[in-house]
CSV table of C-alpha atoms and ligand atoms in Angstrom, one decimal:
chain,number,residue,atom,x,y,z
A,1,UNK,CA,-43.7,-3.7,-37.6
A,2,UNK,CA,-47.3,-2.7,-38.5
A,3,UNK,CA,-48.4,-4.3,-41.8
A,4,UNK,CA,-51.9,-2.4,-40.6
A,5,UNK,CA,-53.0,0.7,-40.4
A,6,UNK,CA,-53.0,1.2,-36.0
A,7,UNK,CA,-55.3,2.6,-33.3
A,8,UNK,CA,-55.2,4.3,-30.2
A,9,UNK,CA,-57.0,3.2,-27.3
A,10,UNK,CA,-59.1,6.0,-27.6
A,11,UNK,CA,-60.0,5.1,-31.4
A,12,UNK,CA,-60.8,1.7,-30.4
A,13,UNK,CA,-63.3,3.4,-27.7
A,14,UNK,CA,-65.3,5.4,-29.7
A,15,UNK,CA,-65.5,3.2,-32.7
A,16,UNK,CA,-66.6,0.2,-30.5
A,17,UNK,CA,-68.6,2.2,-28.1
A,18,UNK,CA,-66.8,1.2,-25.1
A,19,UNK,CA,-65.3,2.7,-22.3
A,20,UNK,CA,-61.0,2.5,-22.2
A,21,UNK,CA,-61.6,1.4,-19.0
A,22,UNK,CA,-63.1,-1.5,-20.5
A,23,UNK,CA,-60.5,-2.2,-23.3
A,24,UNK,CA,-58.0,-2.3,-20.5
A,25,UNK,CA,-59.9,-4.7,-18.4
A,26,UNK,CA,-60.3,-6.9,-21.9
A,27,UNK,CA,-56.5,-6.7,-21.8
A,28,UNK,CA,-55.5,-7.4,-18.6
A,29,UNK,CA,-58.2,-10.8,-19.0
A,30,UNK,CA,-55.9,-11.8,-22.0
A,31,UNK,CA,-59.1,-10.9,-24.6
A,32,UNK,CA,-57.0,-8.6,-26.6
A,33,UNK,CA,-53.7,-7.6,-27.4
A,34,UNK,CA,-52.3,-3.9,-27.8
A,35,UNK,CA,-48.5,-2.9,-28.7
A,36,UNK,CA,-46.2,-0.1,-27.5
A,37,UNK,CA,-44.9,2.4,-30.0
A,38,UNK,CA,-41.8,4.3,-29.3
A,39,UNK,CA,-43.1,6.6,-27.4
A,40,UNK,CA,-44.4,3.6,-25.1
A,41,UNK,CA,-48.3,4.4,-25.9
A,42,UNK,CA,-50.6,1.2,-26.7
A,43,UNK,CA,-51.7,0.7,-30.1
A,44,UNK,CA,-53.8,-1.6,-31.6
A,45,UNK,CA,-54.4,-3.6,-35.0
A,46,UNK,CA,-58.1,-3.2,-36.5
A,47,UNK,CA,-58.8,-7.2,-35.5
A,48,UNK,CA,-59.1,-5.7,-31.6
A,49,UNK,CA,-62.2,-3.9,-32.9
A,50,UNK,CA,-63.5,-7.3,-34.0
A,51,UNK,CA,-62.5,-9.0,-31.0
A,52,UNK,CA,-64.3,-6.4,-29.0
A,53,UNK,CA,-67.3,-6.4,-31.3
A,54,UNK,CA,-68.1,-10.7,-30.6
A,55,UNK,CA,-67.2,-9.8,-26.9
A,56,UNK,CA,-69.9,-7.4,-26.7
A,57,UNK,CA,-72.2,-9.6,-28.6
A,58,UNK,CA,-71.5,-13.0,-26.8
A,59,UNK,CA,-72.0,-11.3,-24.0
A,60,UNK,CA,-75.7,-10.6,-24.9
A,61,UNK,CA,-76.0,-14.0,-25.6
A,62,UNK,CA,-74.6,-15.1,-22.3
A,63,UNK,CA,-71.9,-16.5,-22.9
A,64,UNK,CA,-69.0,-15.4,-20.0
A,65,UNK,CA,-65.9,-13.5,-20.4
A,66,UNK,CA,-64.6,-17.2,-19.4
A,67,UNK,CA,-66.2,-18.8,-22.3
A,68,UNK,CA,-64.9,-15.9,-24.8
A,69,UNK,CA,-61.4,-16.2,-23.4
A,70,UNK,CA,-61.2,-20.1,-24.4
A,71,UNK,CA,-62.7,-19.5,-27.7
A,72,UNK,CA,-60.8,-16.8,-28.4
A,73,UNK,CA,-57.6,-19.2,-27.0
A,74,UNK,CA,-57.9,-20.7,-30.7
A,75,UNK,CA,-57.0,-17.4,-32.6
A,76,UNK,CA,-53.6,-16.0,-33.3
A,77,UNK,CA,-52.9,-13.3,-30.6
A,78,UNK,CA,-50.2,-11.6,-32.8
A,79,UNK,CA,-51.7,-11.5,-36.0
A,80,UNK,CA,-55.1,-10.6,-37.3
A,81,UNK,CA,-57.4,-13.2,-37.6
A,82,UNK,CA,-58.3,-14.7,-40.8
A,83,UNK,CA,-62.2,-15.7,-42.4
A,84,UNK,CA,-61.3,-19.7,-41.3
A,85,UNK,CA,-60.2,-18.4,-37.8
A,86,UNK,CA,-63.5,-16.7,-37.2
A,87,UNK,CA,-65.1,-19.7,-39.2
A,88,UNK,CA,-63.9,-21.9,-36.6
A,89,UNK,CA,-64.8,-19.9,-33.9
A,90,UNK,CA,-68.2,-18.9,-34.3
A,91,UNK,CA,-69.2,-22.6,-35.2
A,92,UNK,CA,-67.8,-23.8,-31.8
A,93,UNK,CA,-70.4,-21.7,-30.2
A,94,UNK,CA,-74.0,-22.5,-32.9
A,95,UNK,CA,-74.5,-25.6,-31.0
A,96,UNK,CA,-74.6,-23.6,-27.6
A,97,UNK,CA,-76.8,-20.8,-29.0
A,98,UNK,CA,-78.7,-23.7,-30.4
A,99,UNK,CA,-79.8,-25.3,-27.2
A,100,UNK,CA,-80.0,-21.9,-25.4
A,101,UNK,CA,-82.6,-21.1,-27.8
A,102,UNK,CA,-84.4,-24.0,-27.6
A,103,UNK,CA,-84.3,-23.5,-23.6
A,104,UNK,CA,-85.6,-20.0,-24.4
A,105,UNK,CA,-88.8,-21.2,-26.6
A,106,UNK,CA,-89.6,-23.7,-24.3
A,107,UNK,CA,-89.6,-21.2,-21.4
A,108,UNK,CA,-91.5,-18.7,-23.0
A,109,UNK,CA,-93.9,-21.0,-24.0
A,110,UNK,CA,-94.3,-22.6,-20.1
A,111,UNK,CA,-94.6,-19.2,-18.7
A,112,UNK,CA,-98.3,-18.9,-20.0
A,113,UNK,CA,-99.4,-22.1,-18.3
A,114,UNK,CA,-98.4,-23.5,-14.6
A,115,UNK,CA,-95.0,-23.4,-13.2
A,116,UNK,CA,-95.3,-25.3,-10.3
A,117,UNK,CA,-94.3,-22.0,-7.9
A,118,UNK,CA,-97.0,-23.6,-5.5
A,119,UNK,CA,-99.8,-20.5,-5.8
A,120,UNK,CA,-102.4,-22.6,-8.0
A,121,UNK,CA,-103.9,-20.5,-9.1
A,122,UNK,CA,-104.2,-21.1,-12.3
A,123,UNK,CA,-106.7,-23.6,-14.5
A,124,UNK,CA,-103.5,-25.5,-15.3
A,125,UNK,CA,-102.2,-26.3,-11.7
A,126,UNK,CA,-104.3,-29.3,-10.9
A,127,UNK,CA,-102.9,-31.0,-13.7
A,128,UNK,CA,-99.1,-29.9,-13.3
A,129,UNK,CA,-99.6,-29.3,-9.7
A,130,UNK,CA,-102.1,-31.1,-7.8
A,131,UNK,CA,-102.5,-30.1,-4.4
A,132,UNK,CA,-99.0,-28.6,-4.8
A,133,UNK,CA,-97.2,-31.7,-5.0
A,134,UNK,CA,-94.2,-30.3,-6.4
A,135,UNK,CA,-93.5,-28.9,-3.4
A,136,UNK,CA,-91.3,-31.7,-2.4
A,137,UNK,CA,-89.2,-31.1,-5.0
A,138,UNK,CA,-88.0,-27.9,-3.9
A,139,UNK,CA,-88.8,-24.4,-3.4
A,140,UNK,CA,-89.8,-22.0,-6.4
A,141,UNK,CA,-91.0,-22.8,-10.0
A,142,UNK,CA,-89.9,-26.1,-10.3
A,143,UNK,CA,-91.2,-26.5,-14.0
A,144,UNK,CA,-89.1,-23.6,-14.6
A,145,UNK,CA,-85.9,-25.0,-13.3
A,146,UNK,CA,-83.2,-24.2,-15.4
A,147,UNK,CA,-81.9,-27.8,-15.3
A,148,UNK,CA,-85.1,-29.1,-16.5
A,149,UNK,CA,-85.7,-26.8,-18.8
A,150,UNK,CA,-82.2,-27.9,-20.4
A,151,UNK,CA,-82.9,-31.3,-20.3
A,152,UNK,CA,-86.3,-31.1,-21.8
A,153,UNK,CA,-85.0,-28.9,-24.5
A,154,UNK,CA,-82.1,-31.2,-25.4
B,201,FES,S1,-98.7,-21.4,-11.5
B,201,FES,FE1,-98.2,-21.6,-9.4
B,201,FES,S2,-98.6,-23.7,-8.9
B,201,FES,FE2,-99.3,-23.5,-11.0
């Protein structure tokens, strides 16, 4: 059956730097795929440890498990991936990391002036904030609300 050379769980753990309490839990979501050999003991092709790999990363991008599941819903499940797969893939997610890093700049760059949390205290505030105005449009930052932020960086 293998045309690759296979992996334990415990491979795939150490290489990846995961715990197999985690690979299990990528399983049971439908993230990856293992085998049984004869002696009913998972194994694993080498793709998982790519899989695994843009699952940890995504993840530090914020992209959810949810997200990763439908993207990954476009590759083959029983055979490893090719360069096109993982081509399409990754490009169905530069437009997302695009605008999350243009919501990123833009909130870096508002958290050295006013943010409309009400204190004013700050030489900005008058003119963002006068006499706390924004207070009617809800409680918190305001000008750091994610949805403007979003809309702003769009
Ligand atoms: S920074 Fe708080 S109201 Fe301007």
């Amino acid at each position: 059956m293998a045309q690759f050379p296979t992996w334990t769980v415990g491979q795939i753990a150490k290489r990846c730097g995961v715990k197999v309490s985690t690979l299990h839990f990528y399983e049971d979501k439908g993230l990856i795929f293992s085998w049984r050999n004869t002696g009913n003991q998972r194994r694993y092709f080498p793709d998982v440890i790519r899989r695994v790999s843009i699952i940890k990363t995504a993840q530090t991008l914020g992209i959810s498990l949810a997200e990763i599941k439908s993207a990954f819903d476009t590759l083959p499940d029983q055979r490893t991936p090719t360069k096109k797969d993982w081509e399409k893939l990754s490009k169905a997610w530069q437009d997302k990391l695009a605008a999350r890093i243009a919501h990123l700049s833009l909130l870096k760059k508002r958290l050295s002036g006013c943010i409309g949390c009400g204190c004013l205290s700050m030489k900005t505030c008058p003119l963002y904030n006068p006499d706390d105005t924004l207070a009617s449009e809800g409680p918190g930052p305001v000008l750091l609300d994610p949805a403007l932020l979003q809309k702003e960086a769009e």
